[in-house]
Tab-separated table of C-alpha atoms in Angstrom:
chain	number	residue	atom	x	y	z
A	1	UNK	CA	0.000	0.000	0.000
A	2	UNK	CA	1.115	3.389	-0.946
A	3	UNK	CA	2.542	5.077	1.957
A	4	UNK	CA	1.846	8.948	0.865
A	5	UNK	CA	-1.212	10.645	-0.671
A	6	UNK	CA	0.994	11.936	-3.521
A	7	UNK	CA	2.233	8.164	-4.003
A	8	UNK	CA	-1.395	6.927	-4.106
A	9	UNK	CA	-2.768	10.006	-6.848
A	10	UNK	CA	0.415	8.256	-8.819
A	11	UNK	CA	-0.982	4.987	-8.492
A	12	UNK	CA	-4.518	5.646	-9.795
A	13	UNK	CA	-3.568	7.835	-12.483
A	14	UNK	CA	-1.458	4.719	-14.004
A	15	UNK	CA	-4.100	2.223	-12.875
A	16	UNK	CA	-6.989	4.311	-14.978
A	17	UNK	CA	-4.373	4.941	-17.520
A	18	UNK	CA	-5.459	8.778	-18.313
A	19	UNK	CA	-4.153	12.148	-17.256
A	20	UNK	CA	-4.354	13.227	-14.008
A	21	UNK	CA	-6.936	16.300	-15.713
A	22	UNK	CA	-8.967	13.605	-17.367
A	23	UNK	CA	-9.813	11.673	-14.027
A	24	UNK	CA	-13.024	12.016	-12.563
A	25	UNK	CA	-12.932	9.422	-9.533
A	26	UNK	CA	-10.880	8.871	-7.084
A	27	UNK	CA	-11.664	6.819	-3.998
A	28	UNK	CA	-8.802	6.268	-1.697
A	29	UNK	CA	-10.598	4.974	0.972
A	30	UNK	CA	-7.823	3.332	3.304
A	31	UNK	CA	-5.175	3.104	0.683
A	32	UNK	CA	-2.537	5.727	2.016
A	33	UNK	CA	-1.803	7.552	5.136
A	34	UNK	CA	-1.966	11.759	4.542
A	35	UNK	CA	-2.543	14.026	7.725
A	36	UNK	CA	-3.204	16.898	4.968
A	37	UNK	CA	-4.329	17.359	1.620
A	38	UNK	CA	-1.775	17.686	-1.248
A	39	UNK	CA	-1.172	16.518	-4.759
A	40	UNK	CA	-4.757	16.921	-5.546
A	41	UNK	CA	-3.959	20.351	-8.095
A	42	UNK	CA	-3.929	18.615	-11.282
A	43	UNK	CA	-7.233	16.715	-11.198
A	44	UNK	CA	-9.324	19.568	-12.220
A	45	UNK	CA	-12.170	17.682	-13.688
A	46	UNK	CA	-12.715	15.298	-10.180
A	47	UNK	CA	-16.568	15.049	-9.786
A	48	UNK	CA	-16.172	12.606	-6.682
A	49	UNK	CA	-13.132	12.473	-4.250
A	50	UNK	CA	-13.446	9.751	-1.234
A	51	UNK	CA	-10.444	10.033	1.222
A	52	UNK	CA	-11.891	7.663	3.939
A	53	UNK	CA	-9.729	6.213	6.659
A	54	UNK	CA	-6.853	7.992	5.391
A	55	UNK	CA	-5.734	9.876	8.984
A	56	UNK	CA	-6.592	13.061	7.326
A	57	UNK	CA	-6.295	15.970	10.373
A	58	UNK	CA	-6.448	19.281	7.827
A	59	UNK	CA	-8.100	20.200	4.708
A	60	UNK	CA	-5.437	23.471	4.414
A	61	UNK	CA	-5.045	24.364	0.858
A	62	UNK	CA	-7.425	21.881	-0.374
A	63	UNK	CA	-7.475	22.857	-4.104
A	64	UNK	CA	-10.318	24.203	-6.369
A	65	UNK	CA	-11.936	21.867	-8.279
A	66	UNK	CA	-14.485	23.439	-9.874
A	67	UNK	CA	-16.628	20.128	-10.897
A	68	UNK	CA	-16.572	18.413	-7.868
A	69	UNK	CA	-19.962	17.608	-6.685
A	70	UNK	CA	-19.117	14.686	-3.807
A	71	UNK	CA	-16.804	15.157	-1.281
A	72	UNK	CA	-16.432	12.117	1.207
A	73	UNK	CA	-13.758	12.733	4.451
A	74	UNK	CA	-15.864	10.088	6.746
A	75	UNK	CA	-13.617	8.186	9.780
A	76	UNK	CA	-10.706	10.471	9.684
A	77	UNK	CA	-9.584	13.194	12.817
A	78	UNK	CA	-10.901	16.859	11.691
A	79	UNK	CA	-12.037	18.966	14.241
A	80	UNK	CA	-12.327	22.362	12.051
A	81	UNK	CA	-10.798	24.047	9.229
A	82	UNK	CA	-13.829	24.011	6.983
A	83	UNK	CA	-13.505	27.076	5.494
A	84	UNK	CA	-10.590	25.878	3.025
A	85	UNK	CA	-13.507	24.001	1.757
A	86	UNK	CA	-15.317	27.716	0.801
A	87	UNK	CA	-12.212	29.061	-0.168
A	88	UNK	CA	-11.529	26.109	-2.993
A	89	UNK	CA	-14.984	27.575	-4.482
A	90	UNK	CA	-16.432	24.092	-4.866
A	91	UNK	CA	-19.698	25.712	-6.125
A	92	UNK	CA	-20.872	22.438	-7.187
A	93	UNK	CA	-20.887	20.348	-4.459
A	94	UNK	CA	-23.784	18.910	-3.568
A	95	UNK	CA	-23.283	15.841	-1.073
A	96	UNK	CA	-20.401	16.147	1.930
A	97	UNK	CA	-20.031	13.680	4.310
A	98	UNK	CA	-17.871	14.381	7.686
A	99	UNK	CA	-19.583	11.788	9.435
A	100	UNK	CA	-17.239	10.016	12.494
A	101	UNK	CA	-14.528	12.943	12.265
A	102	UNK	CA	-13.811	15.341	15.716
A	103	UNK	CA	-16.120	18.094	15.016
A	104	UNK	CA	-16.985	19.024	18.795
A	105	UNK	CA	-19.423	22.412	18.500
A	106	UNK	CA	-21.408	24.274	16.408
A	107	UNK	CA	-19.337	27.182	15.046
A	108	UNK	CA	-17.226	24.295	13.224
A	109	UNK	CA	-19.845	24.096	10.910
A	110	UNK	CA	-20.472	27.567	10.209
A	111	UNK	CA	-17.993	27.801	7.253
A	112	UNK	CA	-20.482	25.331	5.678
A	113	UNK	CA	-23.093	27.939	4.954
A	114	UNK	CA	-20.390	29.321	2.034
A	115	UNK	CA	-21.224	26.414	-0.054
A	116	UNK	CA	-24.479	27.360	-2.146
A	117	UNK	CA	-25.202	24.376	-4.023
A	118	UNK	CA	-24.395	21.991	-0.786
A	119	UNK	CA	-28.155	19.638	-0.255
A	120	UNK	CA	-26.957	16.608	1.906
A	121	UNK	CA	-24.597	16.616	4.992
A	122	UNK	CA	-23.675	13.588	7.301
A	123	UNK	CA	-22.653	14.162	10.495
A	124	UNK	CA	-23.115	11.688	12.394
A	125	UNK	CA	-20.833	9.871	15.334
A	126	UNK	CA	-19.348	13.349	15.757
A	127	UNK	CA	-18.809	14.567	18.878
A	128	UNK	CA	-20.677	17.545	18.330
A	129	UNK	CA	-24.112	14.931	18.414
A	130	UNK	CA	-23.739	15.044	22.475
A	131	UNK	CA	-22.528	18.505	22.830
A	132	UNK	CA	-24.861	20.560	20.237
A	133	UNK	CA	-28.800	20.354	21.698
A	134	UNK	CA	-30.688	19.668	18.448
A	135	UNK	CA	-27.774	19.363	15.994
A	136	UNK	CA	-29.439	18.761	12.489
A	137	UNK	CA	-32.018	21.376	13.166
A	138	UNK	CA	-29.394	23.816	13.889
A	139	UNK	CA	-27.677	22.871	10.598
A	140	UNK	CA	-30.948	23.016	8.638
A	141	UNK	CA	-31.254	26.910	9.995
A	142	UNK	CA	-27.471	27.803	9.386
A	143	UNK	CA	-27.773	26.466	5.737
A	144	UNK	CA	-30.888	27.443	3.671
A	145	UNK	CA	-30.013	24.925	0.457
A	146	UNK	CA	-29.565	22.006	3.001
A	147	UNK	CA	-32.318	19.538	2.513
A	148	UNK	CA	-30.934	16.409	4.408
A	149	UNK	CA	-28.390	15.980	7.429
A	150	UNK	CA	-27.906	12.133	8.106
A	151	UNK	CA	-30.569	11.296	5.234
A	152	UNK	CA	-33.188	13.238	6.886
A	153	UNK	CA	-35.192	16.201	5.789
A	154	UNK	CA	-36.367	19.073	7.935
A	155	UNK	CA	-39.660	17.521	9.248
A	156	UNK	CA	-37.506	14.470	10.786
A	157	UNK	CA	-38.425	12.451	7.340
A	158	UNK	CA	-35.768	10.011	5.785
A	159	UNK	CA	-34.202	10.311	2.783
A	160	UNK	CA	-35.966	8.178	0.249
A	161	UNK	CA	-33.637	5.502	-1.011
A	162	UNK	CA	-34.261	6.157	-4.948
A	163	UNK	CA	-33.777	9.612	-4.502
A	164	UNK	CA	-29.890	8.961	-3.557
A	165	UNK	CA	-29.946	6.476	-6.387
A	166	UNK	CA	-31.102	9.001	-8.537
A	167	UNK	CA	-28.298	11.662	-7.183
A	168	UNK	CA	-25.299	8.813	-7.476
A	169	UNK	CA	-26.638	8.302	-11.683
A	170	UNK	CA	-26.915	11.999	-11.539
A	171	UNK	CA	-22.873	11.831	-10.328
A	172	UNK	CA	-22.386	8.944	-12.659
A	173	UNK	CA	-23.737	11.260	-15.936
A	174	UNK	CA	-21.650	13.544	-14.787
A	175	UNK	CA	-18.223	11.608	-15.184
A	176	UNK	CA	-19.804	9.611	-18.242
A	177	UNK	CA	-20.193	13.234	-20.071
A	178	UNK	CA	-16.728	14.582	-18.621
A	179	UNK	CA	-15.190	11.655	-20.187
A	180	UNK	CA	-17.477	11.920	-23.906
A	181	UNK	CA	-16.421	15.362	-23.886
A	182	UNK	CA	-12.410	14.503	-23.203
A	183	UNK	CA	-12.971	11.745	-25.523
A	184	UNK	CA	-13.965	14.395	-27.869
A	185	UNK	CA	-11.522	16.935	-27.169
A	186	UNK	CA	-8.975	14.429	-28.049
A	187	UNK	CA	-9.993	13.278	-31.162
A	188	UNK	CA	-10.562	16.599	-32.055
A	189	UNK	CA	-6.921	17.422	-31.557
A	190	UNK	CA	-6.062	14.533	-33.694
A	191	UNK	CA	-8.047	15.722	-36.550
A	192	UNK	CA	-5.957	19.079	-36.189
A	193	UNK	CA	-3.085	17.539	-36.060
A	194	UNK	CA	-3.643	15.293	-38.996
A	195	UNK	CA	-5.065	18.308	-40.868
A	196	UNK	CA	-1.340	20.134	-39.893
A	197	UNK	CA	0.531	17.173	-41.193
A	198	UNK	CA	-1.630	17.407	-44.785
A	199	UNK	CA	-1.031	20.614	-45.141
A	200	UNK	CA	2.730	20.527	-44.356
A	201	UNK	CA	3.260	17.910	-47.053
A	202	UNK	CA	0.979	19.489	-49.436
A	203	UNK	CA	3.349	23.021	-48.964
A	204	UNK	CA	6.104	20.518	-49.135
A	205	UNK	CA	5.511	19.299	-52.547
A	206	UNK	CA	4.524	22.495	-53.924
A	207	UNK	CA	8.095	23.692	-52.601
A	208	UNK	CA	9.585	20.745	-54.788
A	209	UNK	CA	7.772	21.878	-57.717
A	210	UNK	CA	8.734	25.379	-57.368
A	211	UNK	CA	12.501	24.109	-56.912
A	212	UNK	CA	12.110	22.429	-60.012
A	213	UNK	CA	11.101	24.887	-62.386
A	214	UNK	CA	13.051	27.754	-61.221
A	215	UNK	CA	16.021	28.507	-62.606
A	216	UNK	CA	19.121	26.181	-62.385
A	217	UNK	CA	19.096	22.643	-63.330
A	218	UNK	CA	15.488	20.837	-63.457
A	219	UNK	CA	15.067	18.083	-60.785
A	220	UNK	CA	13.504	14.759	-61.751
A	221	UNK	CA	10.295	15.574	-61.224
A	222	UNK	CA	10.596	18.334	-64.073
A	223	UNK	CA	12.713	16.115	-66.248
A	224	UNK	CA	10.170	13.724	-66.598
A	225	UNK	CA	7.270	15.949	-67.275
A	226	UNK	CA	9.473	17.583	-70.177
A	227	UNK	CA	9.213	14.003	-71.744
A	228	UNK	CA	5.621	13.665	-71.498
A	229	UNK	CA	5.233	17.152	-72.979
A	230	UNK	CA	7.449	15.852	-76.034
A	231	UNK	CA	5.587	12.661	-76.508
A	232	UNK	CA	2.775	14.546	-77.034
A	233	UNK	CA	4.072	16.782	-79.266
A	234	UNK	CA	5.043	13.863	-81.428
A	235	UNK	CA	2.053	11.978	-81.088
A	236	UNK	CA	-0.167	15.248	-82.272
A	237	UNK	CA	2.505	15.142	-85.210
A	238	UNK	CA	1.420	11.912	-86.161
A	239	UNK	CA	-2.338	12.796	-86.047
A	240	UNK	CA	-1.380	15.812	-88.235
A	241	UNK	CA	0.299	13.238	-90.979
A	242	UNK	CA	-2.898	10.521	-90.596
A	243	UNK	CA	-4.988	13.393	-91.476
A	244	UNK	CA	-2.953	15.105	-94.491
A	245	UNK	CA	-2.966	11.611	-95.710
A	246	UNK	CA	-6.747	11.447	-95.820
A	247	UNK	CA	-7.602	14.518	-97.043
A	248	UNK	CA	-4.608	13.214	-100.252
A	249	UNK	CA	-6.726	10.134	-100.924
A	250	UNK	CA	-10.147	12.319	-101.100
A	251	UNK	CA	-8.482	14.788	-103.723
A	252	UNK	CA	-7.457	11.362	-106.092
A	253	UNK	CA	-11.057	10.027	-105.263
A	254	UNK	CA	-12.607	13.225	-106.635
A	255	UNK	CA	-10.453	13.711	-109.459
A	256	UNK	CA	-11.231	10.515	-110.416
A	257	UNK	CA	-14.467	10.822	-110.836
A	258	UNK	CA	-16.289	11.813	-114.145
A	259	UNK	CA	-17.148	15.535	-113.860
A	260	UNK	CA	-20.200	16.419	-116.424
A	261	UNK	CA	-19.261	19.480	-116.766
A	262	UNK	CA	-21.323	22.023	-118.428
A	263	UNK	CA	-22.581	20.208	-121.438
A	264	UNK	CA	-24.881	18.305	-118.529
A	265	UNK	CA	-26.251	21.487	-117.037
A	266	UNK	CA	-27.795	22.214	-120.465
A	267	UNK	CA	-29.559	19.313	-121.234
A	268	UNK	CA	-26.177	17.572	-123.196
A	269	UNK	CA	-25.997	14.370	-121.342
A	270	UNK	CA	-23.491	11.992	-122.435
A	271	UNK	CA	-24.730	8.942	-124.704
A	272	UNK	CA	-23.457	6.309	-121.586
A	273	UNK	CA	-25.495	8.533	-119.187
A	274	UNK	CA	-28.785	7.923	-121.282
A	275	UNK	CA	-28.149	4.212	-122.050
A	276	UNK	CA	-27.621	3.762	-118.631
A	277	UNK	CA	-30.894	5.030	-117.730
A	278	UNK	CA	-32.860	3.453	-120.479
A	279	UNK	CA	-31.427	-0.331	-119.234
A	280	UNK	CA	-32.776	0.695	-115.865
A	281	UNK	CA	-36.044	1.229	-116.835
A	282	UNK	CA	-36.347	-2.359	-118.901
A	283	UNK	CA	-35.084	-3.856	-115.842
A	284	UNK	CA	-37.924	-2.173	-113.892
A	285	UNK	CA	-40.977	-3.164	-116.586
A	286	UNK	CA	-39.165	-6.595	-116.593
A	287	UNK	CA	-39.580	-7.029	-112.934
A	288	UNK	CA	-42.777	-5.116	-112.660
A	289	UNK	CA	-44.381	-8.221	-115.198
A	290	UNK	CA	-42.490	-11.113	-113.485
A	291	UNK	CA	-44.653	-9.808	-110.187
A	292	UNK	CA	-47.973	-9.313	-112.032
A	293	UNK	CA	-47.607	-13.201	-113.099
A	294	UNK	CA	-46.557	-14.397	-109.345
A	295	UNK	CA	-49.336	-12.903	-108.244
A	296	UNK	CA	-51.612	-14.379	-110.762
A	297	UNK	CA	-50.666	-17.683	-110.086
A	298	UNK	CA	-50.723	-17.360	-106.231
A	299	UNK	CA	-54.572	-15.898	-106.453
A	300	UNK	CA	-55.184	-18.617	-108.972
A	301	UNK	CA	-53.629	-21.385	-106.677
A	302	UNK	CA	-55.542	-19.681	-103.554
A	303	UNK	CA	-59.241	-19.684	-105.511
A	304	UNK	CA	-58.448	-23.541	-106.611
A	305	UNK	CA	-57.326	-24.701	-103.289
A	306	UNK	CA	-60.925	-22.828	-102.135
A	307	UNK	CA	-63.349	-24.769	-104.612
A	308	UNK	CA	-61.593	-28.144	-103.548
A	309	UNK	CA	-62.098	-27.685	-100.176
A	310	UNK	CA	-65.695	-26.774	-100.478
A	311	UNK	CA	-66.270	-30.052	-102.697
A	312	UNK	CA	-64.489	-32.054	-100.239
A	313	UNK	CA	-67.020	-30.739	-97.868
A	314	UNK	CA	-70.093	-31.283	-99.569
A	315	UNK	CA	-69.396	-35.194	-100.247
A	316	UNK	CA	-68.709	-35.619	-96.677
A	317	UNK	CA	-71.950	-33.961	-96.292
A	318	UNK	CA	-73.717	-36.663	-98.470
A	319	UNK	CA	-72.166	-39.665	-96.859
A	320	UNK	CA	-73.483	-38.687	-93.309
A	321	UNK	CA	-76.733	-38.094	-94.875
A	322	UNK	CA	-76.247	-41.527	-96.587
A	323	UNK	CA	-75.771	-42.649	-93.492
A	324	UNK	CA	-78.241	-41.291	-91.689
A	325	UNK	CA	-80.836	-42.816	-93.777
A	326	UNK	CA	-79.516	-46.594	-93.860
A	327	UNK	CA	-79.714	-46.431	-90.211
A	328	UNK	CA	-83.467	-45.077	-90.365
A	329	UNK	CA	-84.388	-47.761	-92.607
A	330	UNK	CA	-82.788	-50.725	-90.429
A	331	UNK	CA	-84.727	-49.122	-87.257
A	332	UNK	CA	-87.854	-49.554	-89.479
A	333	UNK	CA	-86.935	-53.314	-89.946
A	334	UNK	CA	-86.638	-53.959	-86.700
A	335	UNK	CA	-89.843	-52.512	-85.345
């Protein structure tokens, strides 16, 4: 066991594994020995301290923490000194327990009233029970915010038991959104720093590239680009040629071809231009007449396949009446 306050802060701060400023529990309870208060400066964001059984005799200089809201100094050997509790402006403490300390008289107390936001007190198996004629009344009057001493209320009613539930989840939010919000603080500070780190490389490389193209000899990094810039160069050449080379061919394609030439404009076509024409329009009659017979002999097929049918119909019409009337005439033999 850690023989020092100071040597059990050290302790817990490796045993949670966070900075001292992002612990918000501590309980000591019986694991030092400290007859004052010291070390306690850097964990500004405490929101419960319990120094129980530690031999604690003084609470001189007991630091500000300004989020504190439960303070617990039971079975230890104070007998006054309050007011460095008042002067630490713990203006959110809610819940102090001095029970089973030396606190002999009233007037001990009185530094108490400084502390605003203070609702429960314990002071029980203090001396000041025997010696101070209605104690907790007393207390109540001294300290208007006060609503329980020992877990009772004004009108001698106890505490209800969800109620301090409800004030140690209120205590437990408290740390759970002290640590969400140094949780977020820090990653915050990463993303900064990550940001920083971008935007020294990015001023980095434009430094390189600057370096490169000023004066003096080209690094790399310009070197190569020159080389891209002259493949290009040569492969828009070759584009240039592919295309000369095309429009060549058209040229030859259009020269040759026959040009009529004005002797067409006026009506002087060419004997080849009007043979041509006249064989197109024999092939056209010739096909035109080739249809017209098709079609005559597909109508004429159609019309005989019609009148066969039909006849085929009407003889199998006879036979059942044929039929019909051998049957009628062997009935009438029968009968």
């Amino acid at each position: 066991m850690p023989s020092s306050l100071p040597q059990a802060l050290e302790a817990e701060v490796k045993r949670q594994g966070v900075p001292a400023d992002q612990i918000h529990r501590l309980e000591l309870d019986q694991k030092c020995r400290a007859a004052a208060i010291q070390g306690l400066e850097r964990f500004t964001n405490l929101v419960t301290l319990s120094l129980g059984s530690v031999n604690l005799t003084s609470l001189t200089n007991f630091p500000q923490l300004p989020k504190l809201q439960n303070l617990l100094l039971s079975d230890n050997k104070i007998a006054g000194g309050l007011e460095a509790l008042t002067a630490a402006k713990l203006d959110q403490l809610t819940e102090l327990d001095l029970s089973n300390n030396k606190f002999a008289s009233l007037p001990s107390f009185k530094p108490l009233a400084g502390l605003r936001s203070l609702k429960a007190l314990h002071v029980e198996a203090n001396p000041a029970e025997k010696t101070v004629k209605d104690l907790r009344q007393s207390l109540f009057k001294m300290m208007a915010a006060l609503q329980y001493v020992d877990n009772v209320d004004p009108f001698g009613k106890e505490r209800p038991a969800f109620e301090e539930e409800d004030d140690a989840e209120d205590v437990y939010e408290e740390e759970e959104d002290a640590d969400d919000d140094d949780g977020a603080d820090a990653e915050e500070e990463d993303v900064d720093d990550d940001e920083d780190d971008a935007g020294d490389e990015g001023e980095t490389f434009e430094e390189e590239g600057e370096g490169g193209g000023a004066g003096g000899a080209p690094q790399q990094g310009g070197g190569f680009g020159d080389e891209e810039d002259d493949d290009d160069d040569e492969e828009d050449g070759e584009e240039e040629e592919d295309v000369d080379e095309v429009e060549e061919e058209d040229d030859e394609d259009e020269e040759e071809e026959p040009t009529l030439g004005t002797a067409y404009l006026v009506g002087a076509i060419p004997p080849n231009v009007e043979d041509d024409e006249e064989e197109y329009e024999d092939e056209e009659d010739a096909a035109s007449e080739d249809f017209d017979e098709e079609d005559e002999e597909a109508v004429g097929g159609s019309v005989a396949a019609a009148l066969q049918s039909m006849k085929r119909k009407r003889d199998e019409d006879n036979d059942e009446e044929e039929d019909d009337e051998e049957e009628e005439e062997y009935d009438d033999e029968d009968e």
